XYZ file of C-alpha atoms in Angstrom:
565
model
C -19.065 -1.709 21.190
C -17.264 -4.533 23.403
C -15.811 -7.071 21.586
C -16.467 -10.567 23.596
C -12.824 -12.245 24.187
C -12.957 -16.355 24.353
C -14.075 -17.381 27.860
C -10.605 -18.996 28.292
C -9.206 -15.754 27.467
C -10.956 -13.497 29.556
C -10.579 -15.872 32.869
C -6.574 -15.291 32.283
C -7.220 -11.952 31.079
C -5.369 -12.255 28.330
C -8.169 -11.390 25.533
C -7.765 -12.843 22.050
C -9.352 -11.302 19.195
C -9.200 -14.513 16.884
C -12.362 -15.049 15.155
C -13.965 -11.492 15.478
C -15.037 -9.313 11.840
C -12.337 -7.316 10.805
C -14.752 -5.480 8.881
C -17.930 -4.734 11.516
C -15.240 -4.271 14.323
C -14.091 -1.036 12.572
C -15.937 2.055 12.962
C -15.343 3.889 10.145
C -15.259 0.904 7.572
C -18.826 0.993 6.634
C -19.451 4.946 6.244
C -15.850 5.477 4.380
C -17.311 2.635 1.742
C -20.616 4.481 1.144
C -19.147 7.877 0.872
C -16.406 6.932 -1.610
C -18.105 4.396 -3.823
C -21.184 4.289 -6.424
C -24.769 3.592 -4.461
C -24.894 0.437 -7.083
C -21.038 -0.621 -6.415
C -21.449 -0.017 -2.391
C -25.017 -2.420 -2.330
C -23.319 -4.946 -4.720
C -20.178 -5.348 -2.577
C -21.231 -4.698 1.746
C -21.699 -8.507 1.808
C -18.411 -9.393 0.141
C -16.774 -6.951 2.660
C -18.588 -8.612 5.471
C -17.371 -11.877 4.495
C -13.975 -10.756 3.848
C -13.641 -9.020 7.441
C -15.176 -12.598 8.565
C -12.446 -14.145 7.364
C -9.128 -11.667 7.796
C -9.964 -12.024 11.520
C -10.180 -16.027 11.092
C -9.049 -18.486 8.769
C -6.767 -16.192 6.532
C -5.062 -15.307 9.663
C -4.352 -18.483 10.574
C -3.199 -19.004 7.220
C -1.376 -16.057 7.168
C 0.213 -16.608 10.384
C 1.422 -20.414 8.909
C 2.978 -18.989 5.710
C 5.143 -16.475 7.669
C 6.494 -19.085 10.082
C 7.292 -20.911 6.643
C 8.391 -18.970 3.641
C 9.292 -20.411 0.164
C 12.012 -22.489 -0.106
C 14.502 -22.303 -3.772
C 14.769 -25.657 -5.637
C 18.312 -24.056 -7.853
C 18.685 -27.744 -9.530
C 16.865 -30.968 -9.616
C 18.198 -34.061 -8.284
C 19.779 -34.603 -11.896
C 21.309 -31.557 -12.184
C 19.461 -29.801 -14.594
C 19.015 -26.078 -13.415
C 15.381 -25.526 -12.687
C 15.131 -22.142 -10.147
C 11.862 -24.106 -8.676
C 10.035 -22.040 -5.393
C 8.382 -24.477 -3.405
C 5.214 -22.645 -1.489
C 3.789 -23.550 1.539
C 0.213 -24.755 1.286
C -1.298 -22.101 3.514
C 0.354 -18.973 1.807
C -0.877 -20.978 -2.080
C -4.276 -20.981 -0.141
C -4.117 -17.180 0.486
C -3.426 -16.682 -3.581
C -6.222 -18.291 -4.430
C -8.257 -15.992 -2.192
C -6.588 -12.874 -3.292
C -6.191 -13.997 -7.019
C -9.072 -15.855 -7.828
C -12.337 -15.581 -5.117
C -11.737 -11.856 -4.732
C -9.866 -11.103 -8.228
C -8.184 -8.185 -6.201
C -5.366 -7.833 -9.323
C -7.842 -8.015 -11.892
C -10.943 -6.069 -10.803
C -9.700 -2.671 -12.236
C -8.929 -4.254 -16.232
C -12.024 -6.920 -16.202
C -15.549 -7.567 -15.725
C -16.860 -10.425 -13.777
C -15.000 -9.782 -10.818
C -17.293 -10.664 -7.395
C -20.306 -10.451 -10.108
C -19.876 -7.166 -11.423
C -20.674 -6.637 -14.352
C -17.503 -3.926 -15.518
C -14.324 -3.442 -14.290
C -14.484 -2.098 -10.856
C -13.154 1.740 -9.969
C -9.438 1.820 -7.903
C -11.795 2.905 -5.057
C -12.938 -0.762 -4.139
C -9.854 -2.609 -5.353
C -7.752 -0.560 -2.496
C -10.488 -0.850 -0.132
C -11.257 -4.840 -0.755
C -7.092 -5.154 -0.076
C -6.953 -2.418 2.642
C -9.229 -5.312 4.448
C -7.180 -8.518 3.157
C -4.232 -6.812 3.838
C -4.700 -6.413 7.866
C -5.088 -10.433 7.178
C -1.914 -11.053 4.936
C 0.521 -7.813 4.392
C 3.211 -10.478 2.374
C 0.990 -11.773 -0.889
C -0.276 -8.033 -1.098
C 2.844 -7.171 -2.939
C 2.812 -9.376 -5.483
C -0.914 -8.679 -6.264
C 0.327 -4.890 -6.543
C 2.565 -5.956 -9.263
C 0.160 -8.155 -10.903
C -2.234 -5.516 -10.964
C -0.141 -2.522 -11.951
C 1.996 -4.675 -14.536
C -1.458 -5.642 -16.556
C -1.628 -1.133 -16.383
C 1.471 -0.336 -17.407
C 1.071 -3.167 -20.386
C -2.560 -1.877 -21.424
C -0.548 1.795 -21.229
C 1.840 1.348 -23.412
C 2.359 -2.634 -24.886
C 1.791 -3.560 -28.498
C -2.216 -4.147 -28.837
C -0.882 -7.713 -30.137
C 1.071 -8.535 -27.396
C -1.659 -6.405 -24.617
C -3.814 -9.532 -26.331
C -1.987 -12.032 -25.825
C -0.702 -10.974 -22.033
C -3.860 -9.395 -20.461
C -6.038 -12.108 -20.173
C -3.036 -14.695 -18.722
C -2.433 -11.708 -15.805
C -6.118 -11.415 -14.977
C -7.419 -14.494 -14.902
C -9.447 -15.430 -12.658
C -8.850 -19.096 -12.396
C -5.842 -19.699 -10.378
C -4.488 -22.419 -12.339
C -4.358 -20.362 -15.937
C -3.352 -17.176 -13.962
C -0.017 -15.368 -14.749
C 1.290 -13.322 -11.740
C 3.383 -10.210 -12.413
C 6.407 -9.020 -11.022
C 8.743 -5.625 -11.608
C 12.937 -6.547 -11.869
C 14.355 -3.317 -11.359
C 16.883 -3.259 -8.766
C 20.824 -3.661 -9.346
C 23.980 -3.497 -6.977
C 24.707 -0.654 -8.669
C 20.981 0.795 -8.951
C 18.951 0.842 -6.586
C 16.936 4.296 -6.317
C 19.552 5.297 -9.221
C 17.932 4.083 -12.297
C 20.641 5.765 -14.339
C 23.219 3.523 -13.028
C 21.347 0.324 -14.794
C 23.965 -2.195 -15.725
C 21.746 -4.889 -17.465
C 22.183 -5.188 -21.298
C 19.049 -5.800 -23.816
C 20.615 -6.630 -27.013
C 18.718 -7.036 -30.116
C 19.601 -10.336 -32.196
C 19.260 -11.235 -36.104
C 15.811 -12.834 -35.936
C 14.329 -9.868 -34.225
C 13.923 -10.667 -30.706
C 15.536 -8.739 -27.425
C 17.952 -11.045 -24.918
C 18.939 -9.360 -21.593
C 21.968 -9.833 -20.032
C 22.656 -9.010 -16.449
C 21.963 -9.660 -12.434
C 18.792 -7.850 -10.721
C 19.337 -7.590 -7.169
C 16.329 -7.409 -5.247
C 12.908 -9.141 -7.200
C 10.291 -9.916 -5.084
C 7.639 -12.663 -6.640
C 10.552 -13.858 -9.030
C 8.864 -17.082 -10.382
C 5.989 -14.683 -11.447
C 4.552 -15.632 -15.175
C 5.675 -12.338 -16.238
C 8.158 -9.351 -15.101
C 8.926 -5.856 -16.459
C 12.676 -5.198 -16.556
C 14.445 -2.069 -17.028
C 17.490 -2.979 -19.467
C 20.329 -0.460 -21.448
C 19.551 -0.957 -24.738
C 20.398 2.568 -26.356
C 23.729 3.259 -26.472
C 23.507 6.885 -24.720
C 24.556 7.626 -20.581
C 22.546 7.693 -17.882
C 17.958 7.671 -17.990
C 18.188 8.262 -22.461
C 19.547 4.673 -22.788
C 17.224 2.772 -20.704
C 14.238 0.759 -22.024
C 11.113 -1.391 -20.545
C 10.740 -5.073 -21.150
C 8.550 -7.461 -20.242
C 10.213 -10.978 -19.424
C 8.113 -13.946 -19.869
C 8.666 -17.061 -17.179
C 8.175 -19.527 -20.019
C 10.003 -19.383 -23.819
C 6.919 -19.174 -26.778
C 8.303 -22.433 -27.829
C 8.425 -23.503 -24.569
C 10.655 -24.446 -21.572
C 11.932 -21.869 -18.978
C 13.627 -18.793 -20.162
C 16.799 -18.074 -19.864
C 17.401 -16.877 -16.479
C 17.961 -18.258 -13.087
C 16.962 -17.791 -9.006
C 20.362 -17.159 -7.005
C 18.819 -17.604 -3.959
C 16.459 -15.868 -2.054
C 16.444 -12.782 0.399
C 16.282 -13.565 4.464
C 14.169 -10.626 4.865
C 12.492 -9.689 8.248
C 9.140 -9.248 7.461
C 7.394 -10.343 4.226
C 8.369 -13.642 4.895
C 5.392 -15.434 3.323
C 6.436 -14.206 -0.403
C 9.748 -14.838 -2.102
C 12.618 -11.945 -2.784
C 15.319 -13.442 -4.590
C 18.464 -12.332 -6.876
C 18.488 -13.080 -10.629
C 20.898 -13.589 -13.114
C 19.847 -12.948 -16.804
C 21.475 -15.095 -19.119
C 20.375 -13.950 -22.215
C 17.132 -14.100 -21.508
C 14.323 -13.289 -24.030
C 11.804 -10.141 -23.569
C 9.670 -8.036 -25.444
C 9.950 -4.165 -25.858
C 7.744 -2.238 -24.168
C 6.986 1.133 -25.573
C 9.643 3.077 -27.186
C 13.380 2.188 -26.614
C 15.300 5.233 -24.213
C 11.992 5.739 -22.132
C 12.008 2.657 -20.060
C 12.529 4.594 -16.848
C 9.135 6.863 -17.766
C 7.190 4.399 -18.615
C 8.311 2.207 -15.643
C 7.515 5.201 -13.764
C 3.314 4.325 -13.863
C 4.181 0.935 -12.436
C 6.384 2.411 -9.889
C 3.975 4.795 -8.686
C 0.890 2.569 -8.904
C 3.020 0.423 -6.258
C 3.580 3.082 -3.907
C 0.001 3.913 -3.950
C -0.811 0.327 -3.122
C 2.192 0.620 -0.383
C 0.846 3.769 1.232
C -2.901 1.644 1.175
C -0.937 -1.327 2.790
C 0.386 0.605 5.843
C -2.953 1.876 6.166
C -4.049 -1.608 6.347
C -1.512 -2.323 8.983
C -2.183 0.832 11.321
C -5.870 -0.005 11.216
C -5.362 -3.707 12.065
C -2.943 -2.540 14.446
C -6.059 -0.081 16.115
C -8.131 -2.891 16.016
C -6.524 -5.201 18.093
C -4.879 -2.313 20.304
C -9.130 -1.482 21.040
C -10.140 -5.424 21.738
C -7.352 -5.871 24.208
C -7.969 -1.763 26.435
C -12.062 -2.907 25.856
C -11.252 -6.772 27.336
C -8.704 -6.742 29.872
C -8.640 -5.536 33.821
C -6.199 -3.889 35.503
C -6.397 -1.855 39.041
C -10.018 -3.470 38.589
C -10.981 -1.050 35.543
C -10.624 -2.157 32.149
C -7.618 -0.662 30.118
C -9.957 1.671 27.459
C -11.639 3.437 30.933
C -8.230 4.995 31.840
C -7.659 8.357 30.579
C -4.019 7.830 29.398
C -4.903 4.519 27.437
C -7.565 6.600 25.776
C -5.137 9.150 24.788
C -2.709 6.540 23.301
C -5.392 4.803 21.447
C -6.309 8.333 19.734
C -2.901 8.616 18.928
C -3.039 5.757 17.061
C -6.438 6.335 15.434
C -5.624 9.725 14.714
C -2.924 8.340 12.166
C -4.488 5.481 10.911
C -7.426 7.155 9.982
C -5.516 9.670 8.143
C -3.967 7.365 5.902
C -7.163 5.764 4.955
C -8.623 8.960 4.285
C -5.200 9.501 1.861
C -5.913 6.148 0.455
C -9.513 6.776 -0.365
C -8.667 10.509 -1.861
C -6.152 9.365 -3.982
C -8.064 6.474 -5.514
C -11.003 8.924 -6.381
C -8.344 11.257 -8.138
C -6.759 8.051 -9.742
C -10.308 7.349 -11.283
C -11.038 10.540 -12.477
C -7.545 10.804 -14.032
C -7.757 7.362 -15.545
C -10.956 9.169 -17.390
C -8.599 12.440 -18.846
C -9.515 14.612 -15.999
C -6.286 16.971 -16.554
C -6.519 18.776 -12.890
C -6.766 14.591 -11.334
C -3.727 13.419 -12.913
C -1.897 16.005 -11.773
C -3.167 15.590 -7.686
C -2.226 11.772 -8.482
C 1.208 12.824 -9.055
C 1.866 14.423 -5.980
C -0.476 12.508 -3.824
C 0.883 8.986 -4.689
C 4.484 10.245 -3.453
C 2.363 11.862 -0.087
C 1.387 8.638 0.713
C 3.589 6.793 0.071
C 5.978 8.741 2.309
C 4.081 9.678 5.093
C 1.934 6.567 5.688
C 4.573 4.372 5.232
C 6.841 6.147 8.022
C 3.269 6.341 10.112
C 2.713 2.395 10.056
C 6.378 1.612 11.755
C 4.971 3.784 14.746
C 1.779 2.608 15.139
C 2.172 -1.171 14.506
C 4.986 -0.593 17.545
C 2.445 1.270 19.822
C 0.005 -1.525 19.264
C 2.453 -4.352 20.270
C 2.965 -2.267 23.560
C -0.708 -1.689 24.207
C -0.850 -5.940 24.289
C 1.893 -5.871 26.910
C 4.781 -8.826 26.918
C 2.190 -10.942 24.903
C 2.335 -8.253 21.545
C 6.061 -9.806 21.628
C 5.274 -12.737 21.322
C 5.150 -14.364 17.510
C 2.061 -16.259 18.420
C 0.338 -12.956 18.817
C -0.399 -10.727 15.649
C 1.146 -7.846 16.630
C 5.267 -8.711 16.026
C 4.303 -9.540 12.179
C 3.040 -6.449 12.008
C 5.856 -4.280 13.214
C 7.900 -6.641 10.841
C 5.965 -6.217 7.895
C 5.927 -2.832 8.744
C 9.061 -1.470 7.843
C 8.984 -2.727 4.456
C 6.961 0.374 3.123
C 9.185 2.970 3.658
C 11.929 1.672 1.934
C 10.415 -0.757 -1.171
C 9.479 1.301 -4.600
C 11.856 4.293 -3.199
C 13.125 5.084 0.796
C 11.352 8.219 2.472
C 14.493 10.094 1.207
C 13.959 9.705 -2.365
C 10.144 9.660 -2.514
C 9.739 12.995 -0.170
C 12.452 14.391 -3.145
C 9.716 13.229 -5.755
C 7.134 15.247 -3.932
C 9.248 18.393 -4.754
C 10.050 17.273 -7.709
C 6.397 16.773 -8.740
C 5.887 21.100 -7.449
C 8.634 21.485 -9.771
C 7.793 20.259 -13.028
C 4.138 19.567 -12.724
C 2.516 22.113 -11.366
C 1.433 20.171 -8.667
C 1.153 22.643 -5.003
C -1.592 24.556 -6.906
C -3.585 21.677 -7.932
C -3.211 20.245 -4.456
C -4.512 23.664 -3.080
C -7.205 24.044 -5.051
C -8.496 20.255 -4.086
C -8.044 21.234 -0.246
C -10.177 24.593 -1.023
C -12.946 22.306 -2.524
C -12.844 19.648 0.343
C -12.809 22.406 2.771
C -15.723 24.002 1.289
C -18.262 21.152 1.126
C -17.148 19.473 5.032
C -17.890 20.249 7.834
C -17.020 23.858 9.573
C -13.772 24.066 11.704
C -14.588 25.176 15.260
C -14.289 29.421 15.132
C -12.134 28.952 18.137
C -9.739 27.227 15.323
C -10.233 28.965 12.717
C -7.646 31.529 12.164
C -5.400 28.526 13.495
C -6.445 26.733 10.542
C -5.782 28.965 7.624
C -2.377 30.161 9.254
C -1.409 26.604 9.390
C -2.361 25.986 5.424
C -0.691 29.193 4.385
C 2.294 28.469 6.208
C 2.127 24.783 4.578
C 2.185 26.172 1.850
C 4.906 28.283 1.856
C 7.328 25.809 3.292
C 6.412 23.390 0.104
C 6.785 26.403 -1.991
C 10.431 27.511 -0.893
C 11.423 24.314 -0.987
C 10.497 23.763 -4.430
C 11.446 27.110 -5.759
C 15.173 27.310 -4.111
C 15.885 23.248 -4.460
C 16.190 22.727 -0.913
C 16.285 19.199 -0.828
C 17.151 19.186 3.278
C 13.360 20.497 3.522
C 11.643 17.740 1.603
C 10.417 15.573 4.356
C 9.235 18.562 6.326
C 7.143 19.737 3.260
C 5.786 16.238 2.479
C 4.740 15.918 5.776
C 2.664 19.294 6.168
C 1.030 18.628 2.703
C 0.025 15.167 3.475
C -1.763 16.668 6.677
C -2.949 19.468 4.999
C -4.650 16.941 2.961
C -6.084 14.286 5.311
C -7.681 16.857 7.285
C -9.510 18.745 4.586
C -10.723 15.145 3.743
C -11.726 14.586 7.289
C -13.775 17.850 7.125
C -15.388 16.555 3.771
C -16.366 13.137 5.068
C -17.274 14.164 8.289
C -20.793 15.974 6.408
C -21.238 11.830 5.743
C -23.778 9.504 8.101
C -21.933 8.074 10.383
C -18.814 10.329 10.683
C -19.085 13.268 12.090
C -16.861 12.771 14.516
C -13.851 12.512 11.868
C -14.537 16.337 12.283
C -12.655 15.849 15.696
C -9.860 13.930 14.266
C -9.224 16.750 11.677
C -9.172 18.977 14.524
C -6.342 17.063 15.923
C -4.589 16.924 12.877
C -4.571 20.462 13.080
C -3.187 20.777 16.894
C -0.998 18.365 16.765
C 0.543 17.008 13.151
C 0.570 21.250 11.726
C 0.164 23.876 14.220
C 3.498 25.040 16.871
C 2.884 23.172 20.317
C 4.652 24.093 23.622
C 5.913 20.637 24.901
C 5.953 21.629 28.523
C 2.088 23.272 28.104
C -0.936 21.567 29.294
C -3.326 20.409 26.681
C -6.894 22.532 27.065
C -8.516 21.519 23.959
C -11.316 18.935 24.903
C -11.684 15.887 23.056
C -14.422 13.548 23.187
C -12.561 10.308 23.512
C -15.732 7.688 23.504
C -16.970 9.600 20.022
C -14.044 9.317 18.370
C -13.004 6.042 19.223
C -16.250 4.151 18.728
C -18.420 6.809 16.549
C -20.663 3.925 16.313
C -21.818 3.652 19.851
C-alpha cells in the first residue's frame, strides 16, 4: 500500500506524511484489535479507532507539535505577592486534554461506563490500544493520563469506600471542566529508586487529620487535582515506616493546600507536560490503606505506570515504522524508490521486527491484567513479571528505533519541524521514569524469586505455543534449545542472586514471550505473516549468531512489511 505524499512534496522529493490515518496506514492495527478484544467491544469501537488514527496523523499532531515547542510556564506568585504555584498551559497542549480526558475518556474507561458509548467499563485491552494510537500523536499528556488512570486503581484498591466516593467520580469525569487529574509524588534527593531512603514526614495532628512535611524532587503533572505521596509516618527504618497518602490540590474548606511549585524541570523530551519540584509545607492528606505499607500499596500504581510506559514506547516505535515506511515507499533515489532496495528493506524489518514485539507484549499483558483483575490466581502472577518485561525491554527498544527512523528520513528526521526528533526525545524518558532498566530488570528477578513467577511465564508460552501457528521443522530444535536455555539463564540468575545477569535474563524472557505470542496471533486473519517475525525473533533476538556469517534464512520482505497487500 503506497501512501500518496502532497504533490509539493513529492516534486522536491521530500514526502510528508501529514494528514495520512495513523490507524489504516498500519498493517497490523486492525487484526491485533479483533484478535484481542470482545466481537461486541471490537464492532463498537473500529470507527472510533478510525477517527482517532484520522486525527493522530492530523490535527493532534499539529497540536502536539505546538505544545512541545511551548511547554507550561510556573506563575510562583501573583503580581501582589501572594504565593499561588499557578501553571499556565498552552492552548494547543489544553486542547489535547480535552481529547484524551474527555472525547476519548482514555483515564476513565477502565472504572466507568459511558465511555465512547459503552455501556460498562471497558477491559485494559482497549484503553492501551485507544492510547497506543493517541500516543504516536502526543507521547507528553500520555503520562499524566497514566497517573490519572492508575491513581483512581490504586484508590478503588485500597481507599476508604467514603473517601473512594467522594474521589472517584472527580478523577473520571468525563467533562473536562469538573475533571480531577492525578499525579504520583514519590521522588526525593535522597530517594529516588530507594524508597527506603524517604525523607518526607506525615504527622498526625489533634483534630485527626495527616500534614506532610518535606520536598519531592521530581513530580510530573504537579498542579494535578489529586497526588499519592509516599510519606514516613511510622516511626520504624527503612520500607516498615512508610505510608500512602493522597494529597488533594484544593483544602475541603477551600483554598490551595499547603504546598508549593519550586519551579519546573528543563527536561528534553516531554516538554508539553509539566515536571516540577515541591515543597510540602504541612500540607494536608488522607491515609491510604494501612500506615507502614505505603511502599506496597504504591507498588500497584507503580507498576500500572510501567505497563502504560512499556505501551507508550510501543506507541513510539510504531509511529516511528510508520513514517520510516511513507518516506522508503515515497521518495527516489538512483531512480528506485528507497523501500525497493534490499538494504532499506532489511532496516525497515529491523525496525518492525521490534515494534511489533512490543505491541504484541502490550496486548499480552493487558489480557493477563484483565483476567487477574477478575481473581485469576495463575494471571496475576504473569502480570507481575510481565509488567517489569515490558517495561524494560520496550522501553530500551524505543530509544533505538525512534533513532533508526530519524536516519531513514535523512538530514530532514533532524530537523524539529519533522516528527521524528520529538520522538527520539520523548524516547528516552521510558527507560528511566517509574524505575531505570537497572532496577526494573532487578524486579524481574525479584518477581522469580518471591512469586513464583518463571513457571507461570512458562506455562503461558507452552499454551501460546500450542494454539499458533507451527515453527518451520527446519527451526524447530532451534526453538526449544533457545527456550530451555532461556530458561535456565532466568533460573540461575534467580536462584544464585546474580544481579550482573538481570538484563540478560529480562531480555531472553521478554523474547521468549513476544514470539510465542507471534505464533498465537499469527493463526488470526490477517497475520500470518507475524509467523515470520517470530521466526526472526528467534534468529536474531535468542539464538547464537556468527557476526562474520552470511545470513541464509529467507525472508519475505513485501509480506512482512505490508501483510496487507
Amino acid at each position: 500500500m503506497v501512501r500518496e505524499p502532497s504533490a509539493a512534496s513529492a516534486t522536491l522529493n521530500i514526502p510528508d506524511s501529514r494528514g495520512i490515518n495513523l490507524f489504516r496506514v498500519d498493517p497490523y492495527a486492525r487484526p491485533m484489535l479483533e484478535k484481542y478484544l470482545p466481537p461486541d467491544l471490537y464492532a463498537h469501537l473500529l470507527p472510533h479507532f478510525d477517527e482517532l488514527g484520522r486525527l493522530a496523523g492530523s490535527s493532534l499532531d499539529e497540536l502536539a507539535a505546538i505544545a512541545d515547542k511551548n511547554p507550561p510556564e510556573l506563575s510562583v506568585r501573583s503580581r501582589a505577592g501572594i504565593d499561588e504555584s499557578r501553571l499556565s498551559k498552552h492552548p494547543a497542549y489544553v486542547e489535547l486534554e480535552k481529547m484524551a480526558y474527555g472525547k476519548l475518556g482514555l483515564a476513565a474507561m477502565s472504572h466507568r461506563s459511558g465511555v465512547l458509548g459503552w455501556g460498562a467499563p471497558m477491559p485494559p485491552v482497549a484503553k492501551y490500544a485507544l492510547t497506543y494510537l493517541f500516543v504516536q500523536a502526543e507521547f507528553g499528556l500520555c503520562c499524566p493520563v497514566s497517573m490519572t488512570d492508575s491513581l483512581a486503581r490504586t484508590l478503588r484498591k485500597f481507599g476508604e469506600p467514603g473517601l473512594v466516593d467522594k474521589i472517584l467520580p472527580q478523577v473520571t469525569a468525563l467533562d473536562f471542566d469538573e475533571l480531577r487529574q492525578g499525579a504520583m509524588f514519590m521522588t526525593e534527593q535522597a530517594a529516588g529508586s530507594d524508597i527506603s531512603a524517604t525523607q518526607t514526614q506525615a504527622e498526625l495532628q489533634p483534630d485527626g487529620r495527616w500534614r506532610l512535611f518535606g520536598d519531592k524532587w521530581f513530580c510530573s503533572n504537579p498542579d494535578a487535582g489529586f497526588a499519592m505521596v509516599l510519606a514516613r509516618s511510622e516511626a520504624k527504618e527503612g520500607l516498615a515506616g512508610v505510608s500512602l497518602f493522597l494529597l488533594p490540590r484544593d483544602l475541603p474548606e477551600g483554598g490551595h493546600n499547603h504546598y508549593r511549585i519550586l519551579r519546573l524541570k528543563d527536561k528534553l523530551g516531554t516538554r508539553s507536560m509539566a515536571s516540577g519540584e515541591i515543597r510540602l509545607e504541612g500540607a494536608y492528606a488522607w491515609l491510604i490503606g494501612e500506615p507502614g505499607r505505603g511502599f506496597q500499596q504504591m507498588a500497584d500504581m507503580v507498576n500500572n505506570s510501567r505497563l502504560s510506559n512499556g505501551m507508550r514506547a510501543a506507541g513510539l516505535m510504531r509511529r516511528a515504522v510508520s513514517e520510516a515506511m511513507f518516506v522508503a515507499e515515497n521518495r527516489l533515489a538512483f531512480g528506485k524508490r528507497l523501500v525497493d532496495m534490499p538494504l532499506m528493506q532489511k532496516q525497515l524489518l529491523k525496525m518492525t521486527l521490534v515494534a511489533e514485539q512490543a505491541r504484541s507484549f502490550v496486548f499480552q499483558t493487558a489480557q493477563a491484567l484483565e483476567q487477574s483483575d477478575r481473581g485469576d490466581e495463575q494471571a496475576r502472577t504473569l502480570v507481575r513479571i510481565m509488567t517489569p518485561l515490558i517495561k524494560f525491554r520496550a522501553c530500551r527498544d524505543a530509544r533505538k528505533v525512534t533513532g533508526d527512523g530519524m536516519e531513514v528520513r535523512g538530514g530532514c528526521g533532524y530537523i524539529e519541524e519533522w516528527v521524528e526528533s520529538r520522538l527520539v526525545r520523548d524516547a528516552h524518558l521510558g527507560s528511566i521514569w517509574e524505575g531505570t532498566s537497572n532496577i526494573v530488570a532487578l524486579d524481574v528477578l525479584r518477581a522469580i524469586q518471591k512469586n513464583n513467577c518463571l513457571a507461570a511465564l512458562r506455562l503461558h508460552v507452552d499454551s501460546l505455543l500450542a494454539e499458533g501457528a507451527a515453527c518451520p521443522e527446519p527451526l524447530a530444535a532451534l526453538q526449544q534449545d533457545s527456550l530451555e536455555k532461556a530458561y535456565r539463564l532466568a533460573e540461575k540468575a534467580s536462584r544464585e542472586g546474580r544481579s550482573d545477569l538481570a538484563r540478560q535474563a529480562a531480555s531472553v524472557l521478554y523474547h521468549v514471550v513476544s514470539m510465542a505470542a507471534m505464533r498465537s496471533e499469527a493463526r488470526h486473519d490477517g497475520m500470518r505473516a507475524r509467523n515470520e517475525l517470530a521466526n526472526l525473533v528467534l534468529l536474531h533476538r535468542l539464538a547464537p549468531r556468527d557476526p562474520c556469517a552470511a545470513e541464509e534464512f529467507p525472508v519475505d520482505y513485501g509480506a512482512v512489511l505490508n501483510p496487507a497487500s
